[in-house]
Every structure is written in structure tokens, then in C-alpha cells.
mmCIF file with all atom_site columns, C-alpha atoms in Angstrom:
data_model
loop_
_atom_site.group_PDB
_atom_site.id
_atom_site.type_symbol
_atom_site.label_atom_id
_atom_site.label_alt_id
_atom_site.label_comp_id
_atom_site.label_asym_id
_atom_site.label_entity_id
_atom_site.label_seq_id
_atom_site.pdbx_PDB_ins_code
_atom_site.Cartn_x
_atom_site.Cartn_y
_atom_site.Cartn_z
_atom_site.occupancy
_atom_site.B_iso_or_equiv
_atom_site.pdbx_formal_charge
_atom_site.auth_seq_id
_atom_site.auth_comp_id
_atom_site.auth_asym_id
_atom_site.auth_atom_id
_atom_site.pdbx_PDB_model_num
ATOM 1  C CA . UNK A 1 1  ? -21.214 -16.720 -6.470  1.00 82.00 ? 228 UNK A CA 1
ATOM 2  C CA . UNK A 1 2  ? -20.733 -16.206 -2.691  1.00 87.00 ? 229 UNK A CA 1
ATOM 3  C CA . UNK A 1 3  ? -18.887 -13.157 -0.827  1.00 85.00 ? 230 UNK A CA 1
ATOM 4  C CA . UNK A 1 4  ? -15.659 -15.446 -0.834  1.00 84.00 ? 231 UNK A CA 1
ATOM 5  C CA . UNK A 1 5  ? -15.639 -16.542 -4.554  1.00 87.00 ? 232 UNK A CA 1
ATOM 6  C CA . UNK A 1 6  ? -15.855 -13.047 -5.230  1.00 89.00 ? 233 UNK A CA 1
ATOM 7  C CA . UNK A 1 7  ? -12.880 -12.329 -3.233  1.00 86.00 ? 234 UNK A CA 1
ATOM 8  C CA . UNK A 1 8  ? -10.707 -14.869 -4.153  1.00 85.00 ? 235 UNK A CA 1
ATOM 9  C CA . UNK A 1 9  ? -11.197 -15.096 -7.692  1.00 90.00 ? 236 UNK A CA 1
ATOM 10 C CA . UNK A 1 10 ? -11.566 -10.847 -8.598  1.00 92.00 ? 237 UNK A CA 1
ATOM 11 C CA . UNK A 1 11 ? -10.507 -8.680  -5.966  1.00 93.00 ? 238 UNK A CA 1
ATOM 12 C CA . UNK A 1 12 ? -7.454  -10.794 -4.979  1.00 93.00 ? 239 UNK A CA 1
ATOM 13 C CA . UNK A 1 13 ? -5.956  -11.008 -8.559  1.00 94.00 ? 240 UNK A CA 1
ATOM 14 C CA . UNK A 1 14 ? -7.033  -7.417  -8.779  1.00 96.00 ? 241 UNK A CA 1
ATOM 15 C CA . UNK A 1 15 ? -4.699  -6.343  -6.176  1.00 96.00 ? 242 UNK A CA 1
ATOM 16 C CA . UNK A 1 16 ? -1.975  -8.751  -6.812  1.00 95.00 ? 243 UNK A CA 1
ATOM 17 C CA . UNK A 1 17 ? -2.134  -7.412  -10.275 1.00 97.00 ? 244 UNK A CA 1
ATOM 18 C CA . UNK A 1 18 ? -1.888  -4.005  -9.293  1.00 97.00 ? 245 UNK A CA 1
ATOM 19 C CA . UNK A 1 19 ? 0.900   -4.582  -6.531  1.00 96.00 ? 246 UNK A CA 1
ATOM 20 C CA . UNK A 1 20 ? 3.097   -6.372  -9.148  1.00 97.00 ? 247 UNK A CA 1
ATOM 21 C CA . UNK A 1 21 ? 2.373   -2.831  -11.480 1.00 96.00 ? 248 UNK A CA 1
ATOM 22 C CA . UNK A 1 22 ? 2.854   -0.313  -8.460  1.00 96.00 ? 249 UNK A CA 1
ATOM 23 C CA . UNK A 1 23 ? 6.602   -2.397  -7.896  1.00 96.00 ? 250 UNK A CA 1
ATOM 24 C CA . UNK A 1 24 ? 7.374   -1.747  -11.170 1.00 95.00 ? 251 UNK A CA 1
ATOM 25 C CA . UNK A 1 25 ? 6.651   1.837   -10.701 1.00 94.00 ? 252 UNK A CA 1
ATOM 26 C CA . UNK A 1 26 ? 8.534   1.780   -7.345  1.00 94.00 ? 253 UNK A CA 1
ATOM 27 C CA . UNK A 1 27 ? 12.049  -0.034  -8.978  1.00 95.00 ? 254 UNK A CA 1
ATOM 28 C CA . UNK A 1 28 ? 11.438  2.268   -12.353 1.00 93.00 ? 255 UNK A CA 1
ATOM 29 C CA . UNK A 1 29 ? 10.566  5.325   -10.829 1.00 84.00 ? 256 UNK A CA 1
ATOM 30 C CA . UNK A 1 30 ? 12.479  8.539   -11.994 1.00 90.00 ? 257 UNK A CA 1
ATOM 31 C CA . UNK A 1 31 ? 12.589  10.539  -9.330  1.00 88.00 ? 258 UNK A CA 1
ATOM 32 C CA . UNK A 1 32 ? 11.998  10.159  -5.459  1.00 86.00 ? 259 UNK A CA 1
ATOM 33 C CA . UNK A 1 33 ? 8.630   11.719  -5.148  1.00 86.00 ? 260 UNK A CA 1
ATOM 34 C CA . UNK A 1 34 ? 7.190   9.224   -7.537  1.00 89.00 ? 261 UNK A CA 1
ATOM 35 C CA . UNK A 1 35 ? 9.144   6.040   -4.964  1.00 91.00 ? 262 UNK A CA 1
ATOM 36 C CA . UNK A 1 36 ? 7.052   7.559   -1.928  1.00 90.00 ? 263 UNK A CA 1
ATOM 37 C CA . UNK A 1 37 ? 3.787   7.197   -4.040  1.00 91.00 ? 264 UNK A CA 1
ATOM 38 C CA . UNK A 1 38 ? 4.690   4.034   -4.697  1.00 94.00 ? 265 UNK A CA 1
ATOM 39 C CA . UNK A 1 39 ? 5.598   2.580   -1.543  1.00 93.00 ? 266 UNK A CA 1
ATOM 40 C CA . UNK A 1 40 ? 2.878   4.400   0.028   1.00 94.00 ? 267 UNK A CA 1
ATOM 41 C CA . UNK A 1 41 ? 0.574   2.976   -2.424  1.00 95.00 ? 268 UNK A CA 1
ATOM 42 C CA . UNK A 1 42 ? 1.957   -0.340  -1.672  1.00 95.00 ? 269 UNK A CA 1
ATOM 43 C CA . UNK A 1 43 ? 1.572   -0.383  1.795   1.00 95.00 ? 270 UNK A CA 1
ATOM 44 C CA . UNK A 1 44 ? -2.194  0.693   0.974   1.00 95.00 ? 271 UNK A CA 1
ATOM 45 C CA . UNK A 1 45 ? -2.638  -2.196  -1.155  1.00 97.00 ? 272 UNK A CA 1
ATOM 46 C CA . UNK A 1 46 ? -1.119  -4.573  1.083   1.00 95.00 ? 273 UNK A CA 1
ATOM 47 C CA . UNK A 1 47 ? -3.876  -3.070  3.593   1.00 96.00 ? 274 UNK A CA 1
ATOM 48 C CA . UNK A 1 48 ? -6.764  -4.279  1.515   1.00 95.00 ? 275 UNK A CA 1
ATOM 49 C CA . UNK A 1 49 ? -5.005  -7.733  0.762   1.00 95.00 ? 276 UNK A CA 1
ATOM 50 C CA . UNK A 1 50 ? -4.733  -7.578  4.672   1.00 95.00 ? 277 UNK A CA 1
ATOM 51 C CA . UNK A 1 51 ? -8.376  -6.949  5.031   1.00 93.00 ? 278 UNK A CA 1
ATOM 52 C CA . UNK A 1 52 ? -9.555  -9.488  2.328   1.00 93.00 ? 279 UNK A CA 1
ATOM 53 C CA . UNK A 1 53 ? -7.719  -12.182 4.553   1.00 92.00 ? 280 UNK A CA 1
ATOM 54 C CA . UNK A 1 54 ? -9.176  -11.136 7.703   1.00 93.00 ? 281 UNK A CA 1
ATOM 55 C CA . UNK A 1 55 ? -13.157 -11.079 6.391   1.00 90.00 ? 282 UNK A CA 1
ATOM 56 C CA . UNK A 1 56 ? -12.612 -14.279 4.318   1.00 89.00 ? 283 UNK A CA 1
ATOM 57 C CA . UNK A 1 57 ? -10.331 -16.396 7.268   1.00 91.00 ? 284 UNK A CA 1
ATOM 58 C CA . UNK A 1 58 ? -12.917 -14.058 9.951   1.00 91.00 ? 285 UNK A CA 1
ATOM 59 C CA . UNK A 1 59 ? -10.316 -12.860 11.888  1.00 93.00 ? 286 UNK A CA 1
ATOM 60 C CA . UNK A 1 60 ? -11.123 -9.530  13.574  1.00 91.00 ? 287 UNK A CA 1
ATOM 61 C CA . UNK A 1 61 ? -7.545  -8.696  15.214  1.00 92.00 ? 288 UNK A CA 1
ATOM 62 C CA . UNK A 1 62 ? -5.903  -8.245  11.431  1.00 93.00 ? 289 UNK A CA 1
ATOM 63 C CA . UNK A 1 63 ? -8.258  -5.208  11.157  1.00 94.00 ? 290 UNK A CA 1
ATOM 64 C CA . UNK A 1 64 ? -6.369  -3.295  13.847  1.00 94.00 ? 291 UNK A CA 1
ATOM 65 C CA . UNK A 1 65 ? -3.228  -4.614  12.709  1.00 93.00 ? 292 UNK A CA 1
ATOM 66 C CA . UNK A 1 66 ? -4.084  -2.967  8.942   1.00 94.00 ? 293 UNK A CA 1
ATOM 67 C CA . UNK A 1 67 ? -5.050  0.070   10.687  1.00 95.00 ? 294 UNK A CA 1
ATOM 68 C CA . UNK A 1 68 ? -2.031  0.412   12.680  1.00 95.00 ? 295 UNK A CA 1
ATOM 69 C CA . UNK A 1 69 ? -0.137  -0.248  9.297   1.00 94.00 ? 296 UNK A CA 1
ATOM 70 C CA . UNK A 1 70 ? -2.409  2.907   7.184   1.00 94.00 ? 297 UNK A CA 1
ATOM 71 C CA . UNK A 1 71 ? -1.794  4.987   10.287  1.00 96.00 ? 298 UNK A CA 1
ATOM 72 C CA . UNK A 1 72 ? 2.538   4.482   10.084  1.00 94.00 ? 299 UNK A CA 1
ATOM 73 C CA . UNK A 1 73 ? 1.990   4.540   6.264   1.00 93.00 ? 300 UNK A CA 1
ATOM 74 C CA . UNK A 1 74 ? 0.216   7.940   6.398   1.00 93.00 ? 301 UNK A CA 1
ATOM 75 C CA . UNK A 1 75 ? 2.674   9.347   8.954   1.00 94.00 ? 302 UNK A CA 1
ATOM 76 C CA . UNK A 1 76 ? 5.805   7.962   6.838   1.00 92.00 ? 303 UNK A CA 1
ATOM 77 C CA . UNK A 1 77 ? 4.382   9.545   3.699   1.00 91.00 ? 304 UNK A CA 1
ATOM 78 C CA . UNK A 1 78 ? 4.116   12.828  5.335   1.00 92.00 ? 305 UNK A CA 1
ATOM 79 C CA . UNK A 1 79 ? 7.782   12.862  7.294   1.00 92.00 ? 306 UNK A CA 1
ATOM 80 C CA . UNK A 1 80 ? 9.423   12.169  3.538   1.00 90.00 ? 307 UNK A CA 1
ATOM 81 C CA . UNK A 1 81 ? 7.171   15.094  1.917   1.00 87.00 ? 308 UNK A CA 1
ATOM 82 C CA . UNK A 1 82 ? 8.483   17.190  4.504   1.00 91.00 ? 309 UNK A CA 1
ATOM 83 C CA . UNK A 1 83 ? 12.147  16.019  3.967   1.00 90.00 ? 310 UNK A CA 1
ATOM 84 C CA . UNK A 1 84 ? 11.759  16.574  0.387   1.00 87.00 ? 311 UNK A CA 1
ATOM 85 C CA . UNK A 1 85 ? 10.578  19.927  0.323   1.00 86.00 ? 312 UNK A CA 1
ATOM 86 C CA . UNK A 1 86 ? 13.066  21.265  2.653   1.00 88.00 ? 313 UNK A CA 1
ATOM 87 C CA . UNK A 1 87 ? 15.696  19.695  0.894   1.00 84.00 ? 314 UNK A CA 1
ATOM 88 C CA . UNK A 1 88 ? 14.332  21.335  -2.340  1.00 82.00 ? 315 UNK A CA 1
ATOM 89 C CA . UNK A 1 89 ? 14.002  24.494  -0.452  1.00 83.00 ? 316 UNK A CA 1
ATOM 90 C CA . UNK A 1 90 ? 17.633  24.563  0.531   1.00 82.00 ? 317 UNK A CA 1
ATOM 91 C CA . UNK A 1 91 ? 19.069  24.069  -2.913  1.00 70.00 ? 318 UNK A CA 1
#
């Protein structure tokens, strides 16, 4: 089993398998915190999915495009934990 079997056929399910979950989690979610895990999460995920493609099609460039993408996700994640707790703060 090469480096690209391996990818395709376990890590890819793997992570389409826990996107599908983490969705769930995102639409069921009771309460906002729990939404920004999840779409922070998903945007993580989708970051490895992007990195799969770009080892197994050997595309360098989508490796700065998934780190642009962690960088906004990480500074997105941040702004709404801010927004929440002064909100909560206020009330």
C-alpha cells in the first residue's frame, strides 16, 4: 500500500466522515459557542482535506492557500469569542 492508497482509501473517508459529524453538530448545536467550534473545526478539517489534495495531485501553491485559510479561521474564532463574552458580560 503506497502513500496515496493510504490517503485515498483511510484518511479521506476519515475526514469526510468526520466533516459530515462536525455539520451535524454545527445545524444541531444548542447554543452559539458550540456553532463556532464547529465551524472552526470545519474549516480545520477542510484544511487537511486541502492538504491531502495538494501532496497526492503535488501541488505546492494549495499549501499556502490552506494556511491562509487556518490563519482567517484562527482570527474568526477569536473575534466571535470576544463578541460573545462581551455580550455575556453586558447582560
Amino acid at each position: 500500500m503506497t502513500v496515496q492508497d493510504y490517503l485515498y482509501f483511510v484518511i479521506l473517508p476519515i475526514l469526510v466522515i468526520s466533516m459530515l459529524l462536525v455539520f451535524y453538530r454545527f445545524l444541531k448545536g444548542p447554543s452559539m459557542p458550540d456553532r463556532i467550534v464547529a465551524v472552526d473545526l470545519l474549516i480545520t478539517i477542510g484544511i487537511g482535506i486541502i492538504a491531502i489534495y495538494s501532496i497526492v495531485s503535488n501541488r505546492a501553491p494549495f499549501l499556502d492557500i490552506a494556511m491562509v485559510l487556518a490563519l482567517i479561521a484562527f482570527l474568526s474564532t477569536v473575534a466571535f469569542s470576544y463578541y460573545i463574552e462581551k455580550k455575556n458580560k453586558q447582560e
